[in-house]
Coordinates of C-alpha atoms in Angstrom, one line a residue:
M1 CA 0.0 0.2 0.1
A2 CA 1.8 3.7 -1.3
L3 CA 2.5 6.5 1.3
T4 CA -1.2 8.2 1.5
S5 CA -1.0 10.6 4.2
E6 CA 1.6 13.2 5.8
S7 CA 1.1 10.9 9.2
Q8 CA 2.9 8.4 7.6
F9 CA 6.0 10.4 6.5
L10 CA 7.7 10.0 9.9
P11 CA 11.6 9.3 9.7
K12 CA 12.2 5.6 10.7
W13 CA 16.2 6.1 9.4
I14 CA 18.7 8.8 10.3
A15 CA 22.0 8.7 9.1
W16 CA 24.0 11.0 11.2
E17 CA 27.5 12.4 9.6
T18 CA 29.5 12.7 12.9
T19 CA 32.8 13.7 11.4
Q20 CA 33.6 13.9 8.1
R21 CA 36.9 13.1 8.8
C22 CA 38.2 9.8 7.3
N23 CA 41.2 7.5 7.1
L24 CA 40.2 6.5 3.1
N25 CA 40.0 8.4 0.1
C26 CA 37.2 6.5 -1.7
V27 CA 36.7 7.4 -5.4
H28 CA 32.5 7.4 -5.2
C29 CA 32.8 9.2 -1.5
R30 CA 29.3 11.2 -1.1
C31 CA 31.3 14.2 1.1
S32 CA 34.4 14.1 -0.9
S33 CA 36.3 13.0 2.7
D34 CA 40.2 12.0 3.8
G35 CA 42.4 12.7 6.6
S36 CA 42.2 16.6 6.2
S37 CA 38.3 16.9 6.6
P38 CA 36.6 18.9 9.3
E39 CA 35.0 16.7 12.1
G40 CA 32.0 19.4 11.8
A41 CA 30.4 21.5 14.3
F42 CA 29.2 18.8 16.8
T43 CA 30.9 19.0 20.3
T44 CA 30.0 16.3 22.5
E45 CA 27.5 18.4 24.0
K46 CA 25.9 19.4 21.1
G47 CA 25.9 16.0 19.8
L48 CA 23.6 14.4 23.2
A49 CA 21.6 17.6 22.2
L50 CA 20.8 16.5 19.1
I51 CA 19.9 13.1 20.3
D52 CA 17.3 14.7 22.9
D53 CA 16.1 16.6 20.0
I54 CA 15.4 13.8 18.5
A55 CA 14.2 11.5 20.7
S56 CA 11.4 14.1 22.0
F57 CA 9.8 13.6 18.3
V58 CA 10.9 9.8 17.2
K59 CA 12.9 7.0 18.2
P60 CA 14.6 5.7 14.9
V61 CA 17.3 3.7 13.7
L62 CA 20.3 6.4 14.2
V63 CA 23.1 5.2 11.9
L64 CA 26.5 7.0 13.2
S65 CA 28.3 7.7 10.3
G66 CA 31.1 9.3 8.6
G67 CA 33.3 10.3 7.4
E68 CA 34.7 7.1 9.2
P69 CA 33.0 7.6 13.1
L70 CA 35.4 5.8 14.2
M71 CA 37.7 8.8 14.0
R72 CA 35.5 10.5 16.6
K73 CA 36.7 10.2 20.2
D74 CA 33.9 10.4 21.7
V75 CA 31.2 8.1 19.4
F76 CA 30.6 5.7 22.0
E77 CA 29.4 8.3 24.0
L78 CA 27.1 9.5 21.7
A79 CA 26.1 5.5 20.8
T80 CA 25.7 5.3 24.6
Y81 CA 23.1 7.8 25.1
G82 CA 21.4 6.8 22.0
T83 CA 20.8 3.4 22.8
S84 CA 19.7 4.9 26.4
K85 CA 17.4 6.9 24.7
G86 CA 15.4 4.3 23.0
F87 CA 17.1 4.4 19.6
R88 CA 18.2 1.7 17.3
M89 CA 22.0 2.6 17.6
C90 CA 24.2 1.2 14.3
M91 CA 27.5 2.4 12.8
A92 CA 28.6 2.8 9.3
T93 CA 32.5 1.8 9.4
N94 CA 34.9 0.8 6.6
G95 CA 36.1 -1.4 9.0
V96 CA 39.9 -1.1 8.7
L97 CA 39.8 0.6 12.4
V98 CA 38.5 -2.1 14.1
T99 CA 39.7 -4.1 16.9
D100 CA 39.4 -6.5 19.5
E101 CA 38.7 -3.3 21.9
V102 CA 36.4 -1.6 19.3
C103 CA 34.2 -4.5 19.4
L104 CA 33.9 -4.3 23.4
Q105 CA 32.9 -0.8 22.9
M106 CA 30.4 -1.2 20.3
K107 CA 28.6 -3.9 22.6
A108 CA 29.1 -2.1 25.5
A109 CA 27.2 0.9 24.1
G110 CA 24.5 -0.8 22.7
I111 CA 25.4 -0.8 18.8
R112 CA 22.6 -3.4 17.1
M113 CA 23.9 -3.6 13.7
V114 CA 27.4 -2.4 11.8
S115 CA 27.7 -1.8 8.2
L116 CA 31.1 -2.7 6.3
S117 CA 32.1 -2.0 2.8
L118 CA 32.8 -4.4 0.2
D119 CA 33.5 -3.0 -3.0
G120 CA 35.2 -6.3 -4.9
P121 CA 35.9 -9.7 -4.3
N122 CA 39.5 -9.0 -3.8
A123 CA 42.0 -6.7 -2.6
A124 CA 42.9 -5.5 -5.9
I125 CA 39.5 -4.4 -7.1
H126 CA 38.1 -3.5 -3.8
D127 CA 41.5 -1.2 -2.7
D128 CA 41.7 0.0 -5.7
F129 CA 37.9 1.4 -5.7
R130 CA 38.8 2.7 -2.0
R131 CA 42.3 4.2 -2.9
M132 CA 44.3 2.3 0.0
P133 CA 46.2 -0.9 0.2
G134 CA 45.2 -3.1 2.8
A135 CA 41.1 -1.8 2.7
F136 CA 40.0 -5.0 1.7
E137 CA 42.0 -6.4 4.8
G138 CA 40.5 -4.5 6.5
T139 CA 36.9 -4.9 5.8
V140 CA 37.6 -9.0 5.8
R141 CA 39.6 -8.5 9.3
A142 CA 36.3 -6.5 10.8
A143 CA 34.3 -8.9 9.8
H144 CA 35.4 -12.0 11.2
L145 CA 35.9 -9.8 14.3
F146 CA 32.3 -9.0 14.5
K147 CA 31.5 -12.7 14.2
E148 CA 33.7 -13.6 16.8
H149 CA 32.2 -10.9 19.0
G150 CA 28.8 -11.6 18.3
I151 CA 28.3 -8.3 16.5
P152 CA 25.5 -8.4 13.2
F153 CA 26.7 -6.5 10.4
L154 CA 25.8 -6.0 7.0
I155 CA 27.9 -5.0 3.8
N156 CA 27.1 -2.5 1.4
S157 CA 29.0 -3.0 -1.9
S158 CA 29.3 0.0 -4.7
F159 CA 29.2 -0.1 -8.4
T160 CA 30.4 1.0 -11.2
R161 CA 31.6 0.5 -14.6
R162 CA 35.5 -1.0 -13.1
N163 CA 33.8 -3.2 -10.7
Q164 CA 30.3 -4.0 -12.6
P165 CA 31.5 -8.0 -13.9
Y166 CA 32.5 -8.7 -10.2
I167 CA 28.8 -8.4 -8.7
G168 CA 28.4 -12.0 -8.2
D169 CA 31.8 -12.6 -7.1
T170 CA 31.6 -9.6 -4.2
F171 CA 27.9 -10.9 -3.2
R172 CA 29.4 -14.5 -2.7
V173 CA 32.2 -12.9 -0.5
A174 CA 29.5 -10.8 1.4
K175 CA 28.0 -14.1 2.2
D176 CA 30.9 -16.0 3.0
L177 CA 31.7 -13.6 5.8
G178 CA 28.8 -14.1 7.3
A179 CA 26.8 -10.9 6.9
T180 CA 23.4 -10.7 7.6
A181 CA 22.5 -8.5 4.7
W182 CA 24.4 -7.5 1.8
Y183 CA 23.0 -4.1 -0.1
M184 CA 24.1 -3.8 -3.8
F185 CA 24.5 0.3 -3.8
M186 CA 24.4 1.8 -7.3
I187 CA 26.6 4.8 -7.5
V188 CA 24.6 8.6 -7.2
P189 CA 27.1 10.9 -8.6
T190 CA 27.9 13.2 -5.9
G191 CA 30.6 14.4 -3.9
R192 CA 33.7 12.5 -5.4
G193 CA 31.3 10.6 -7.0
K194 CA 30.8 13.5 -9.7
E195 CA 34.2 12.6 -11.1
L196 CA 32.5 9.2 -12.1
F197 CA 30.2 10.5 -14.7
E198 CA 31.8 7.6 -17.5
E199 CA 31.5 5.2 -15.5
L200 CA 28.3 5.2 -14.3
I201 CA 26.5 1.6 -15.3
D202 CA 23.9 2.5 -18.6
P203 CA 20.2 1.8 -17.8
E204 CA 20.0 -1.2 -20.1
H205 CA 22.7 -2.8 -17.8
Y206 CA 21.1 -1.3 -14.7
D207 CA 17.9 -3.5 -15.6
M208 CA 19.6 -6.4 -16.2
I209 CA 21.6 -6.2 -12.8
L210 CA 18.2 -5.8 -11.2
E211 CA 16.9 -8.9 -13.0
W212 CA 20.1 -11.1 -11.9
H213 CA 19.3 -9.7 -8.2
Y214 CA 15.8 -10.7 -8.2
E215 CA 16.9 -14.6 -9.4
Q216 CA 19.2 -14.2 -7.1
E217 CA 16.9 -13.1 -4.3
K218 CA 14.4 -15.8 -4.8
R219 CA 16.7 -18.3 -4.4
E220 CA 18.8 -17.3 -1.3
K221 CA 17.4 -18.2 1.9
D222 CA 20.6 -17.4 4.2
I223 CA 21.0 -13.9 3.7
L224 CA 18.6 -10.8 3.3
M225 CA 19.6 -9.0 -0.4
R226 CA 18.3 -5.1 -1.8
P227 CA 19.4 -3.2 -4.1
T228 CA 20.4 0.7 -2.5
C229 CA 19.0 3.4 -4.6
A230 CA 17.8 1.4 -7.0
P231 CA 13.9 2.6 -6.9
H232 CA 12.7 1.2 -9.7
Y233 CA 13.6 -2.5 -8.7
Y234 CA 9.7 -1.6 -6.7
R235 CA 9.0 -1.5 -10.7
V236 CA 11.1 -4.5 -12.2
V237 CA 9.7 -7.3 -9.3
P238 CA 6.3 -7.1 -9.5
Q239 CA 6.7 -7.3 -13.7
L240 CA 9.3 -9.8 -13.6
S241 CA 7.5 -11.6 -11.0
A242 CA 3.7 -11.7 -13.5
R243 CA 6.2 -12.9 -16.1
D244 CA 7.0 -15.8 -14.6
G245 CA 3.8 -16.7 -12.5
S246 CA 5.2 -16.0 -9.3
R247 CA 3.4 -14.6 -5.9
F248 CA 4.7 -11.3 -4.8
K249 CA 3.7 -9.3 -2.1
R250 CA 4.9 -5.5 -1.3
R251 CA 6.1 -6.8 2.3
D252 CA 8.5 -8.9 0.6
L253 CA 10.6 -6.3 -0.4
T254 CA 10.6 -4.2 3.1
F255 CA 14.0 -3.2 4.2
S256 CA 15.2 -3.5 8.0
T257 CA 14.2 -0.2 8.4
G258 CA 10.8 -0.3 7.7
A259 CA 11.3 1.7 3.8
G260 CA 8.6 -0.7 1.4
K261 CA 9.0 1.1 -1.3
G262 CA 12.0 2.5 -3.3
C263 CA 12.9 6.2 -3.2
V264 CA 12.4 7.5 0.5
A265 CA 14.4 10.7 0.6
G266 CA 12.9 12.7 2.8
Q267 CA 9.3 10.5 3.2
T268 CA 10.7 8.1 6.3
I269 CA 15.1 8.8 5.8
C270 CA 17.1 11.5 5.8
L271 CA 21.2 12.4 6.6
I272 CA 22.2 14.8 9.5
D273 CA 25.5 16.2 7.9
A274 CA 28.4 17.3 10.2
F275 CA 27.4 20.7 10.5
G276 CA 23.4 20.4 11.3
N277 CA 22.3 20.6 7.9
V278 CA 19.2 18.2 6.9
R279 CA 19.4 16.9 3.8
P280 CA 16.5 14.1 2.0
C281 CA 19.1 11.1 2.0
S282 CA 23.0 10.9 2.4
Y283 CA 23.4 11.6 -1.5
M284 CA 21.6 14.7 -1.8
E285 CA 23.3 18.1 -1.8
Q286 CA 19.6 20.2 -0.8
V287 CA 19.3 21.6 2.6
A288 CA 16.0 21.4 4.5
G289 CA 17.0 23.1 7.5
N290 CA 19.7 22.9 9.9
V291 CA 19.3 21.3 13.5
L292 CA 21.4 23.6 15.2
E293 CA 19.4 26.5 14.3
Q294 CA 15.4 24.8 14.9
P295 CA 13.8 21.7 16.1
F296 CA 14.3 18.7 14.0
R297 CA 10.7 18.1 14.2
T298 CA 10.2 21.2 12.8
I299 CA 12.4 20.8 9.5
W300 CA 11.1 17.4 8.9
E301 CA 6.9 18.4 9.0
D302 CA 7.5 22.2 7.5
S303 CA 10.5 22.2 5.3
P304 CA 8.8 23.0 1.5
L305 CA 11.7 20.8 0.2
L306 CA 10.9 18.0 2.1
K307 CA 7.2 18.6 1.4
S308 CA 7.5 18.5 -2.3
M309 CA 9.5 15.2 -2.3
R310 CA 6.2 13.7 -0.2
D311 CA 3.7 15.1 -3.1
F312 CA 4.2 12.2 -5.9
E313 CA 1.8 14.0 -8.0
G314 CA 4.1 17.0 -8.6
Y315 CA 7.2 14.7 -10.3
H316 CA 8.5 15.6 -13.7
G317 CA 8.8 14.1 -16.8
R318 CA 8.3 9.8 -16.9
C319 CA 8.1 9.6 -12.9
G320 CA 5.3 12.0 -13.2
V321 CA 2.9 10.1 -15.3
C322 CA 4.5 6.5 -14.7
E323 CA 1.8 4.0 -13.1
F324 CA 5.0 2.6 -10.4
K325 CA 5.4 6.3 -8.9
R326 CA 4.1 5.3 -5.7
V327 CA 6.2 2.3 -5.5
C328 CA 9.2 3.5 -6.9
G329 CA 9.2 7.2 -7.3
G330 CA 12.8 7.1 -9.1
C331 CA 16.1 8.4 -7.2
R332 CA 15.6 12.0 -6.0
A333 CA 19.2 12.6 -5.5
R334 CA 20.1 10.9 -9.1
A335 CA 17.5 13.1 -10.7
Y336 CA 19.4 16.4 -9.0
A337 CA 22.8 15.4 -10.0
M338 CA 22.0 14.9 -13.7
T339 CA 19.5 17.7 -14.7
G340 CA 19.3 19.9 -11.2
D341 CA 15.9 19.4 -10.7
V342 CA 15.2 17.1 -7.5
L343 CA 11.6 16.1 -8.8
D344 CA 13.4 15.2 -12.6
E345 CA 12.5 11.6 -13.8
E346 CA 15.3 9.1 -12.5
P347 CA 17.9 9.6 -15.2
F348 CA 18.9 5.6 -15.4
C349 CA 15.5 4.1 -16.1
N350 CA 14.5 3.2 -19.2
Y351 CA 10.9 2.3 -18.6
V352 CA 8.1 3.9 -20.7
P353 CA 5.1 4.1 -18.9
L354 CA 1.6 3.1 -19.8
K355 CA 0.3 6.9 -20.2
M356 CA 3.0 7.6 -23.0
R357 CA 2.7 4.9 -24.8
R358 CA -1.2 5.1 -25.1
K359 CA -1.8 6.7 -28.8
E360 CA -4.2 9.5 -29.1
P361 CA -7.1 8.4 -32.1
T362 CA -6.3 10.2 -35.2
Q363 CA -8.8 12.5 -36.1
A364 CA -10.1 12.3 -39.6
S365 CA -8.8 15.3 -42.2

């Protein structure tokens, strides 16, 4: 059932960019992080106040992100406080800084899930993407440590043309490492990712990859699989399901965060960056407001930007007339990155909506 009322647009998942500093220099980094990047505007005191502010409104999944969050000395103080306030606290790390001591601190702070990045099945491919020798070894070591300490983790894998041939192999490595979920991420050209325009996977291959994912997911029982930032998977699955006669239910595509449709940017998710700016998702440059200047709830409920993204009837181009717009919605971040219009059609979807395929009756001359 599609989202239909404002009361259903509640934040269920918030990524908090606790720092922009990072020990890697990845080719696709959405915020162009490296070791010289700023930590941001959140002191420990302001960070705790942010958690209080959000908790007065909702108790979502709160992901401590970056940059590399383990480069913040107080990250576990923030995590512990979030846990005490009833949040489901998670962390996104590249894995290189994970040690036994870090694992113990994660457990003590109540971290419920950790995400790791794996962009290839071996060091040559992954380290090239991460532009750091030893990055692959760090991810594998972190996965083994999480298994030893009983910390659930998922794996995110990002793909462009350079590592597209290794999608299946990367998935198998993620599964062998013991991940609870594998999220296949199709690059959004933001941050340093803007330099990858020529490497973006074209729409034809995009659909082929989503079909491969569909077939793989039907067979897979031991690991959750979801494409990320590929909202038209929510169109592809019912189409393929109808083709092969299998039964499809929308809830079968629900994420653990509660997202049950394609693009949910500004609808059930958002990013709070290191300077307090609220962005509809981690890959959008547009700002809805700043939590250091006004309450998070005010931004979430009153921002014209967020309201426009919840008005599906206001979408432009093919997305505006598509019969799947309430279950897919097109990637708003990719639309903005490619056209400058957040409401424009999804540029990496080649589907032609039924309304555009219907021909007007020919009038007799």
